[in-house]
Amino acid sequence: MSRKYFGTDGVRGRVGDNPITPDFVMRLGFAAGKVLASDTSGLAAGENPVVLIGKDTRISGYMLEAALQAGLCAAGVDVRLVGPMPTPAVAYLTRALRLQAGVVISASHNPFEDNGIKFFSATGAKLPDATELAIEALVDEPMETMPSRGLGRVKRIEDAAARYIEFCKSTFPFDRDLRGLRIVLDCAHGATYHVAPHVLHELGAEVIPIGNHPDGFNINRDCGATHTTAMNTAVRRHRADFGIALDGDGDRLMMADADGTIFDGDQLVYAIARHRSEGGSLKGGVVGTLMTNLGMEHALGRLNIPFARAKVGDRYVLELLQQKGWQLGGETSGHVLCLDKHTTGDGIISALQVLHALRDSGTSLGEYTADLKLYPQVLLNVRVAKGFDLEHAAVRQACDDAESALGKDGRIVLRASGTEPLIRVMVESTCPDQSRLQAEHIAQAVRQAAP
């Protein structure tokens, strides 16, 4: 079945435009309550299922939180509120508190005008496609509110941040610390602003926080994992050892060395994989995506580490990891999954795994990842109408022409964004000029074919 509302990371869009409206979100909450709480096998007689709601720091979060909890309560579901909290924190708390589901109100790395809703199961994992389709099937049906005796109640969890801080710290070896390190931490004015600095500080680091004053409108604005110039500048200005940049909901990560050099998700996954391989703790191999740099695949091969590609989206990385029984994977964009530490991607925990590797090796990020030579990639975004046909004859011909020109030394990925009305054109080869030329050729074909 095709999806009507859900993308690769929940339901997302511009606030005020369908589907990110109070009316829709209330109906979504009702539908999700019916589906996610349908299994009452672990509940006592008369006990309501419980769903946890967290959000990032967008101004629209207040409105959507109220609508979501109204829909859930109407479906006979109790609600637990934690306020601004990173997406991976909601996944952890849902599992730790033995709740039936978790919901995050966030548009991740998008600007404040956007927002979204994403769900976690009782195990702290993102919902499978079948469950999201089941929710979609109920969203447009009439709401049949439970009788008053069956309505849900709402309570706030006051110690949620402290619980999550301790969980993050527990993923770093007890016999290691971060003493002597000066770290710039960019929280993107997002959901990690009140937790990430405490994690690093309590592990011994001198923390220089930036992007930690959210006002409802500045989330991801010229900061965080999608705008690393702020981290780069602060690292050099404060003579820091490392920089860590998170995105608005805390599941994405970029890092910097002392000279301000930026390291993306591929390089960070490589550092973790190398460290675990050298220590004998790497289980299986590494999962990347169609966008993972070819240089990463080759570098892992030189370490005899198996590599596999999933569709773009951390949910698909997770699915392939589970299928293979592996534990480590990620995306170039900075989603890193360490399934021996958490059930989902977590920017704070992933940063700690990289810092563990660097503490053990006594090297910089640049030194530790020197064997990874990234091939030049050109990524172009072309705005199109929803439902654009990627199999359009002119577009396919442009791709075929580009593949012939690149030969075995290049790679093309053409895909629709799961969160925005964009076609993403990626061309990778050993020659930057050739990559740019062929990417522009394909992008122009898409523009001309777009209605």
Short mmCIF file of C-alpha atoms in Angstrom, two decimals:
data_model
loop_
_atom_site.label_atom_id
_atom_site.label_comp_id
_atom_site.label_asym_id
_atom_site.label_seq_id
_atom_site.Cartn_x
_atom_site.Cartn_y
_atom_site.Cartn_z
CA MET A 1 0.00 0.00 0.00
CA SER A 2 1.14 3.55 -0.71
CA ARG A 3 1.48 5.97 2.15
CA LYS A 4 -0.85 8.93 2.40
CA TYR A 5 0.58 10.74 5.42
CA PHE A 6 3.67 8.94 6.73
CA GLY A 7 7.09 9.58 5.21
CA THR A 8 10.42 8.00 6.11
CA ASP A 9 10.34 9.65 9.53
CA GLY A 10 6.72 9.93 10.62
CA VAL A 11 4.29 12.64 9.51
CA ARG A 12 5.91 15.99 8.73
CA GLY A 13 5.03 19.29 7.08
CA ARG A 14 4.51 23.02 7.44
CA VAL A 15 2.51 23.99 10.50
CA GLY A 16 -0.99 25.11 9.55
CA ASP A 17 -0.95 23.17 6.28
CA ASN A 18 -2.50 19.73 6.10
CA PRO A 19 -1.54 17.40 7.74
CA ILE A 20 0.18 19.46 10.47
CA THR A 21 -3.00 21.05 11.83
CA PRO A 22 -4.60 20.66 15.28
CA ASP A 23 -7.57 18.84 13.79
CA PHE A 24 -5.48 16.27 11.94
CA VAL A 25 -3.06 15.72 14.82
CA MET A 26 -5.98 15.07 17.17
CA ARG A 27 -7.34 12.47 14.76
CA LEU A 28 -3.85 11.02 14.33
CA GLY A 29 -3.57 10.69 18.11
CA PHE A 30 -6.91 8.94 18.26
CA ALA A 31 -6.00 6.52 15.44
CA ALA A 32 -2.58 5.83 16.95
CA GLY A 33 -4.15 5.23 20.34
CA LYS A 34 -6.47 2.64 18.86
CA VAL A 35 -3.69 0.83 16.98
CA LEU A 36 -0.75 1.11 19.36
CA ALA A 37 -2.76 0.25 22.44
CA SER A 38 -4.74 -2.59 20.89
CA ASP A 39 -2.58 -5.16 22.67
CA THR A 40 -3.69 -5.04 26.31
CA SER A 41 -2.24 -8.42 27.25
CA GLY A 42 0.13 -6.88 29.78
CA LEU A 43 -2.46 -4.62 31.41
CA ALA A 44 -4.59 -5.27 34.46
CA ALA A 45 -8.35 -5.31 34.09
CA GLY A 46 -9.68 -1.77 33.70
CA GLU A 47 -6.18 -0.33 33.24
CA ASN A 48 -5.66 2.07 30.34
CA PRO A 49 -2.71 1.79 27.98
CA VAL A 50 -0.12 4.55 28.50
CA VAL A 51 1.65 6.60 25.81
CA LEU A 52 4.50 9.05 26.42
CA ILE A 53 4.71 12.37 24.52
CA GLY A 54 7.89 14.40 24.08
CA LYS A 55 8.65 17.34 21.80
CA ASP A 56 11.44 19.59 20.61
CA THR A 57 11.59 23.35 21.18
CA ARG A 58 9.41 24.67 18.32
CA ILE A 59 6.70 27.16 19.23
CA SER A 60 4.10 24.94 17.54
CA GLY A 61 4.91 22.09 19.92
CA TYR A 62 2.56 23.48 22.57
CA MET A 63 -0.41 23.45 20.19
CA LEU A 64 0.28 20.04 18.69
CA GLU A 65 0.97 18.48 22.09
CA ALA A 66 -2.49 19.54 23.28
CA ALA A 67 -4.15 18.18 20.14
CA LEU A 68 -2.27 14.90 20.31
CA GLN A 69 -3.07 14.25 23.94
CA ALA A 70 -6.75 15.06 23.28
CA GLY A 71 -6.90 12.41 20.57
CA LEU A 72 -5.11 9.82 22.69
CA CYS A 73 -7.32 10.46 25.72
CA ALA A 74 -10.43 10.22 23.54
CA ALA A 75 -9.23 6.75 22.49
CA GLY A 76 -8.97 5.66 26.13
CA VAL A 77 -5.20 6.06 26.44
CA ASP A 78 -3.40 7.63 29.41
CA VAL A 79 -0.68 10.15 28.53
CA ARG A 80 2.65 10.94 30.15
CA LEU A 81 4.25 14.30 29.24
CA VAL A 82 7.99 15.04 29.41
CA GLY A 83 8.13 18.40 27.60
CA PRO A 84 11.17 19.22 25.43
CA MET A 85 13.16 16.01 25.18
CA PRO A 86 15.39 14.47 22.49
CA THR A 87 13.79 11.89 20.22
CA PRO A 88 16.07 9.08 21.48
CA ALA A 89 15.18 10.03 25.06
CA VAL A 90 11.52 9.37 24.30
CA ALA A 91 12.46 5.99 22.83
CA TYR A 92 14.46 5.14 25.96
CA LEU A 93 11.84 6.34 28.46
CA THR A 94 9.05 4.49 26.65
CA ARG A 95 10.95 1.24 27.03
CA ALA A 96 12.31 1.92 30.53
CA LEU A 97 8.91 2.83 31.94
CA ARG A 98 7.23 -0.17 30.25
CA LEU A 99 4.75 2.02 28.36
CA GLN A 100 2.75 0.98 25.32
CA ALA A 101 4.17 3.61 22.94
CA GLY A 102 6.06 6.88 22.67
CA VAL A 103 5.40 9.91 20.47
CA VAL A 104 7.74 12.74 19.51
CA ILE A 105 6.52 16.10 18.19
CA SER A 106 9.42 17.26 16.03
CA ALA A 107 10.54 18.03 12.50
CA SER A 108 14.13 17.12 13.37
CA HIS A 109 16.52 19.24 11.27
CA ASN A 110 13.81 21.30 9.53
CA PRO A 111 13.21 25.03 10.28
CA PHE A 112 10.83 26.08 13.04
CA GLU A 113 7.92 26.65 10.60
CA ASP A 114 7.72 22.86 10.14
CA ASN A 115 6.75 20.19 12.62
CA GLY A 116 5.93 16.51 12.66
CA ILE A 117 4.84 13.47 14.61
CA LYS A 118 6.79 10.22 14.93
CA PHE A 119 6.07 7.14 16.98
CA PHE A 120 7.99 4.52 18.92
CA SER A 121 6.75 1.09 19.93
CA ALA A 122 6.88 -0.31 23.46
CA THR A 123 10.38 -1.62 22.71
CA GLY A 124 11.70 1.86 21.86
CA ALA A 125 11.97 1.12 18.12
CA LYS A 126 10.45 3.08 15.27
CA LEU A 127 7.20 1.63 14.00
CA PRO A 128 7.28 -0.83 11.11
CA ASP A 129 5.54 0.10 7.87
CA ALA A 130 2.58 -2.18 8.58
CA THR A 131 1.76 -0.40 11.84
CA GLU A 132 1.99 3.04 10.25
CA LEU A 133 -0.35 1.88 7.48
CA ALA A 134 -2.80 0.60 10.09
CA ILE A 135 -2.79 4.04 11.74
CA GLU A 136 -3.32 5.73 8.38
CA ALA A 137 -6.31 3.50 7.70
CA LEU A 138 -8.06 4.90 10.80
CA VAL A 139 -7.08 8.58 10.57
CA ASP A 140 -9.82 9.56 8.14
CA GLU A 141 -12.49 7.51 9.89
CA PRO A 142 -14.93 9.26 12.30
CA MET A 143 -13.69 9.55 15.89
CA GLU A 144 -15.80 7.57 18.33
CA THR A 145 -14.80 8.98 21.70
CA MET A 146 -14.70 6.54 24.58
CA PRO A 147 -17.42 6.81 27.25
CA SER A 148 -16.36 9.16 30.05
CA ARG A 149 -15.37 6.32 32.36
CA GLY A 150 -12.90 5.05 29.77
CA LEU A 151 -11.20 8.35 28.87
CA GLY A 152 -7.48 8.73 29.38
CA ARG A 153 -5.71 10.85 32.02
CA VAL A 154 -2.64 13.06 31.62
CA LYS A 155 0.34 13.31 33.99
CA ARG A 156 3.80 14.86 33.72
CA ILE A 157 7.04 12.95 34.42
CA GLU A 158 9.18 15.39 36.38
CA ASP A 159 12.49 13.48 36.41
CA ALA A 160 12.61 12.51 32.72
CA ALA A 161 15.73 14.56 31.91
CA ALA A 162 17.69 13.15 34.87
CA ARG A 163 16.75 9.59 33.90
CA TYR A 164 17.97 10.13 30.35
CA ILE A 165 21.21 11.82 31.41
CA GLU A 166 22.10 8.80 33.56
CA PHE A 167 21.23 6.45 30.70
CA CYS A 168 23.55 8.28 28.30
CA LYS A 169 26.40 8.22 30.82
CA SER A 170 25.91 4.48 31.33
CA THR A 171 26.87 3.83 27.69
CA PHE A 172 30.40 5.19 28.29
CA PRO A 173 32.87 2.78 29.96
CA PHE A 174 32.97 3.19 33.73
CA ASP A 175 36.78 3.06 33.72
CA ARG A 176 37.04 5.92 31.22
CA ASP A 177 36.27 9.62 31.52
CA LEU A 178 36.56 12.84 29.53
CA ARG A 179 38.77 14.73 31.96
CA GLY A 180 41.20 17.07 30.29
CA LEU A 181 39.07 17.50 27.17
CA ARG A 182 37.56 20.83 26.16
CA ILE A 183 34.50 20.20 23.99
CA VAL A 184 32.31 22.66 22.10
CA LEU A 185 28.73 21.37 22.13
CA ASP A 186 26.19 22.81 19.68
CA CYS A 187 22.65 21.87 20.73
CA ALA A 188 20.97 23.57 17.73
CA HIS A 189 18.66 25.45 20.13
CA GLY A 190 16.81 22.15 20.21
CA ALA A 191 15.68 19.40 22.54
CA THR A 192 19.15 18.49 23.86
CA TYR A 193 19.86 21.95 25.29
CA HIS A 194 19.15 20.91 28.89
CA VAL A 195 20.59 17.37 28.82
CA ALA A 196 23.64 17.06 26.52
CA PRO A 197 25.84 19.57 28.40
CA HIS A 198 25.21 17.72 31.67
CA VAL A 199 26.17 14.34 30.14
CA LEU A 200 29.57 15.58 28.96
CA HIS A 201 30.23 17.66 32.08
CA GLU A 202 29.43 14.80 34.44
CA LEU A 203 31.85 12.58 32.51
CA GLY A 204 34.59 15.11 33.23
CA ALA A 205 34.79 17.29 30.12
CA GLU A 206 35.05 21.07 30.09
CA VAL A 207 31.94 21.90 28.07
CA ILE A 208 31.45 25.04 26.01
CA PRO A 209 27.76 24.95 25.04
CA ILE A 210 26.41 26.94 22.10
CA GLY A 211 22.96 26.80 20.54
CA ASN A 212 21.52 26.18 23.99
CA HIS A 213 19.05 29.06 24.30
CA PRO A 214 15.89 28.01 22.44
CA ASP A 215 13.15 30.60 22.01
CA GLY A 216 10.67 28.60 19.93
CA PHE A 217 11.85 30.08 16.65
CA ASN A 218 15.63 29.56 16.45
CA ILE A 219 15.81 25.75 16.34
CA ASN A 220 18.39 24.65 13.71
CA ARG A 221 18.88 28.27 12.58
CA ASP A 222 22.50 28.61 11.43
CA CYS A 223 23.60 26.05 14.03
CA GLY A 224 23.62 22.37 14.86
CA ALA A 225 24.43 19.33 12.76
CA THR A 226 23.01 20.85 9.56
CA HIS A 227 24.93 24.14 9.89
CA THR A 228 28.35 23.23 11.26
CA THR A 229 30.02 26.60 10.70
CA ALA A 230 28.98 27.68 14.21
CA MET A 231 30.70 24.63 15.72
CA ASN A 232 33.76 25.05 13.51
CA THR A 233 34.16 28.68 14.51
CA ALA A 234 33.64 28.02 18.24
CA VAL A 235 36.13 25.13 18.31
CA ARG A 236 38.87 27.30 16.90
CA ARG A 237 37.99 30.34 18.99
CA HIS A 238 37.97 28.42 22.26
CA ARG A 239 40.92 26.17 21.30
CA ALA A 240 38.77 23.12 21.98
CA ASP A 241 39.86 19.54 21.46
CA PHE A 242 36.64 18.50 19.75
CA GLY A 243 33.31 19.84 18.62
CA ILE A 244 29.96 18.05 18.76
CA ALA A 245 26.94 19.32 16.82
CA LEU A 246 23.49 17.80 17.32
CA ASP A 247 20.31 18.54 15.41
CA GLY A 248 17.03 19.88 16.73
CA ASP A 249 15.72 16.60 18.11
CA GLY A 250 19.07 15.07 19.07
CA ASP A 251 19.23 12.02 16.81
CA ARG A 252 21.77 13.41 14.34
CA LEU A 253 25.46 14.13 14.90
CA MET A 254 28.43 15.86 13.31
CA MET A 255 31.83 16.34 14.98
CA ALA A 256 34.95 18.47 14.55
CA ASP A 257 38.65 18.14 15.34
CA ALA A 258 40.70 20.81 17.11
CA ASP A 259 41.42 22.55 13.79
CA GLY A 260 37.69 22.80 13.01
CA THR A 261 37.66 20.05 10.36
CA ILE A 262 34.14 18.61 10.11
CA PHE A 263 33.50 14.85 10.20
CA ASP A 264 30.22 13.48 8.84
CA GLY A 265 28.22 10.38 9.66
CA ASP A 266 30.27 8.09 7.40
CA GLN A 267 33.52 9.09 9.08
CA LEU A 268 32.07 8.77 12.59
CA VAL A 269 30.65 5.31 11.88
CA TYR A 270 34.05 4.32 10.48
CA ALA A 271 35.78 5.47 13.69
CA ILE A 272 33.41 3.43 15.85
CA ALA A 273 33.69 0.40 13.57
CA ARG A 274 37.48 0.52 13.55
CA HIS A 275 37.64 0.82 17.34
CA ARG A 276 35.27 -2.08 17.88
CA SER A 277 37.00 -4.21 15.29
CA GLU A 278 40.38 -3.62 16.92
CA GLY A 279 38.92 -4.44 20.33
CA GLY A 280 37.10 -7.54 19.11
CA SER A 281 33.65 -6.20 20.02
CA LEU A 282 32.26 -5.52 16.55
CA LYS A 283 29.36 -7.87 15.93
CA GLY A 284 29.07 -8.67 12.22
CA GLY A 285 29.51 -5.69 9.94
CA VAL A 286 28.28 -2.18 9.22
CA VAL A 287 25.09 -1.02 7.50
CA GLY A 288 25.03 2.21 5.50
CA THR A 289 22.60 3.56 2.92
CA LEU A 290 22.50 4.26 -0.78
CA MET A 291 24.04 7.64 0.06
CA THR A 292 27.00 6.25 2.04
CA ASN A 293 30.26 7.27 0.41
CA LEU A 294 31.94 4.61 -1.71
CA GLY A 295 35.21 5.43 0.04
CA MET A 296 33.66 4.25 3.31
CA GLU A 297 32.82 0.87 1.79
CA HIS A 298 36.37 0.50 0.49
CA ALA A 299 37.97 1.55 3.80
CA LEU A 300 35.87 -0.95 5.76
CA GLY A 301 36.86 -3.60 3.25
CA ARG A 302 40.52 -2.99 4.00
CA LEU A 303 39.70 -3.74 7.66
CA ASN A 304 37.83 -6.90 6.58
CA ILE A 305 34.58 -5.46 7.94
CA PRO A 306 31.47 -6.50 5.97
CA PHE A 307 29.29 -3.67 4.63
CA ALA A 308 25.69 -3.55 3.38
CA ARG A 309 23.49 -0.76 2.02
CA ALA A 310 19.89 -0.05 3.03
CA LYS A 311 17.38 2.41 1.61
CA VAL A 312 17.84 6.00 2.78
CA GLY A 313 16.38 6.57 6.24
CA ASP A 314 17.59 5.43 9.62
CA ARG A 315 14.51 3.21 9.99
CA TYR A 316 15.74 1.15 7.03
CA VAL A 317 19.27 1.00 8.44
CA LEU A 318 17.70 -0.34 11.63
CA GLU A 319 15.66 -2.95 9.76
CA LEU A 320 18.70 -4.26 7.87
CA LEU A 321 20.80 -4.35 11.06
CA GLN A 322 18.10 -6.43 12.73
CA GLN A 323 17.84 -8.76 9.73
CA LYS A 324 21.59 -9.39 9.75
CA GLY A 325 22.00 -9.47 13.51
CA TRP A 326 24.54 -6.61 13.35
CA GLN A 327 24.77 -3.65 15.73
CA LEU A 328 26.41 -0.69 13.97
CA GLY A 329 25.18 1.45 11.11
CA GLY A 330 24.37 4.95 10.04
CA GLU A 331 23.88 7.61 7.42
CA THR A 332 26.15 10.25 5.95
CA SER A 333 23.75 12.86 7.34
CA GLY A 334 24.77 11.93 10.88
CA HIS A 335 22.26 9.34 12.06
CA VAL A 336 24.37 6.71 13.83
CA LEU A 337 22.91 3.54 15.33
CA CYS A 338 24.72 1.53 18.00
CA LEU A 339 22.16 -1.13 18.83
CA ASP A 340 24.21 -2.51 21.69
CA LYS A 341 23.70 0.87 23.40
CA HIS A 342 20.24 2.02 22.30
CA THR A 343 17.29 0.91 20.20
CA THR A 344 17.47 3.95 17.91
CA GLY A 345 19.90 6.57 16.66
CA ASP A 346 21.12 8.86 19.43
CA GLY A 347 23.44 11.81 18.79
CA ILE A 348 24.72 12.06 22.37
CA ILE A 349 25.40 8.34 22.75
CA SER A 350 27.02 8.12 19.31
CA ALA A 351 29.33 11.01 20.19
CA LEU A 352 30.35 9.16 23.34
CA GLN A 353 31.23 6.07 21.27
CA VAL A 354 33.49 8.18 19.03
CA LEU A 355 35.11 9.84 22.05
CA HIS A 356 35.69 6.39 23.58
CA ALA A 357 37.59 5.37 20.44
CA LEU A 358 39.68 8.54 20.48
CA ARG A 359 40.47 8.28 24.19
CA ASP A 360 41.68 4.71 23.71
CA SER A 361 43.76 5.55 20.64
CA GLY A 362 45.10 8.86 21.92
CA THR A 363 44.61 10.38 18.47
CA SER A 364 42.56 13.06 16.77
CA LEU A 365 39.58 12.27 14.56
CA GLY A 366 41.63 13.11 11.51
CA GLU A 367 44.40 10.73 12.49
CA TYR A 368 42.05 7.90 13.45
CA THR A 369 40.06 8.08 10.20
CA ALA A 370 43.02 8.85 7.90
CA ASP A 371 42.58 5.60 5.96
CA LEU A 372 39.06 6.63 4.95
CA LYS A 373 39.36 8.62 1.72
CA LEU A 374 35.96 10.03 0.82
CA TYR A 375 35.10 10.22 -2.86
CA PRO A 376 33.77 13.62 -4.00
CA GLN A 377 29.97 13.71 -3.93
CA VAL A 378 27.67 16.29 -5.45
CA LEU A 379 24.16 16.45 -4.00
CA LEU A 380 21.53 18.65 -5.65
CA ASN A 381 17.95 19.13 -4.47
CA VAL A 382 15.25 19.84 -7.05
CA ARG A 383 11.84 21.02 -5.80
CA VAL A 384 8.96 19.19 -7.46
CA ALA A 385 5.25 18.60 -6.98
CA LYS A 386 4.24 15.74 -4.72
CA GLY A 387 4.10 12.43 -6.57
CA PHE A 388 6.73 13.27 -9.19
CA ASP A 389 7.50 10.22 -11.34
CA LEU A 390 11.15 9.23 -11.01
CA GLU A 391 10.70 6.87 -13.96
CA HIS A 392 9.97 9.74 -16.36
CA ALA A 393 11.60 8.82 -19.68
CA ALA A 394 13.74 11.96 -19.94
CA VAL A 395 14.98 11.58 -16.37
CA ARG A 396 15.88 7.92 -16.87
CA GLN A 397 17.72 8.80 -20.09
CA ALA A 398 19.73 11.47 -18.27
CA CYS A 399 20.69 8.93 -15.60
CA ASP A 400 21.69 6.37 -18.22
CA ASP A 401 23.85 8.97 -19.98
CA ALA A 402 25.52 9.90 -16.70
CA GLU A 403 26.23 6.29 -15.78
CA SER A 404 27.87 5.71 -19.17
CA ALA A 405 30.04 8.81 -18.73
CA LEU A 406 31.13 7.86 -15.20
CA GLY A 407 31.78 4.20 -15.84
CA LYS A 408 32.94 1.99 -12.97
CA ASP A 409 34.52 4.93 -11.13
CA GLY A 410 31.20 6.59 -10.30
CA ARG A 411 27.80 6.07 -8.77
CA ILE A 412 24.40 7.78 -9.11
CA VAL A 413 21.53 7.89 -6.62
CA LEU A 414 18.24 9.52 -7.56
CA ARG A 415 15.53 9.49 -4.92
CA ALA A 416 12.56 11.39 -3.55
CA SER A 417 12.95 13.00 -0.12
CA GLY A 418 10.85 11.37 2.55
CA THR A 419 10.30 14.65 4.41
CA GLU A 420 10.14 17.41 1.76
CA PRO A 421 8.81 17.79 -1.84
CA LEU A 422 12.29 17.35 -3.28
CA ILE A 423 14.11 15.05 -5.65
CA ARG A 424 17.66 14.44 -4.42
CA VAL A 425 20.30 13.91 -7.09
CA MET A 426 23.60 12.48 -5.87
CA VAL A 427 26.57 11.79 -8.12
CA GLU A 428 29.80 10.35 -6.75
CA SER A 429 33.05 9.71 -8.59
CA THR A 430 36.80 10.11 -8.34
CA CYS A 431 36.56 13.33 -10.40
CA PRO A 432 34.75 16.28 -8.74
CA ASP A 433 34.24 18.15 -12.02
CA GLN A 434 32.67 15.11 -13.65
CA SER A 435 30.41 14.57 -10.65
CA ARG A 436 29.19 18.18 -10.80
CA LEU A 437 28.63 18.04 -14.56
CA GLN A 438 26.57 14.85 -14.45
CA ALA A 439 24.58 15.93 -11.37
CA GLU A 440 23.61 19.19 -13.11
CA HIS A 441 22.64 17.22 -16.21
CA ILE A 442 20.27 14.97 -14.25
CA ALA A 443 18.89 17.86 -12.15
CA GLN A 444 18.06 19.81 -15.29
CA ALA A 445 16.20 16.81 -16.69
CA VAL A 446 14.15 16.63 -13.48
CA ARG A 447 13.35 20.38 -13.65
CA GLN A 448 12.17 20.11 -17.23
CA ALA A 449 10.05 17.02 -16.47
CA ALA A 450 8.50 18.50 -13.32
CA PRO A 451 4.95 19.82 -13.85
#
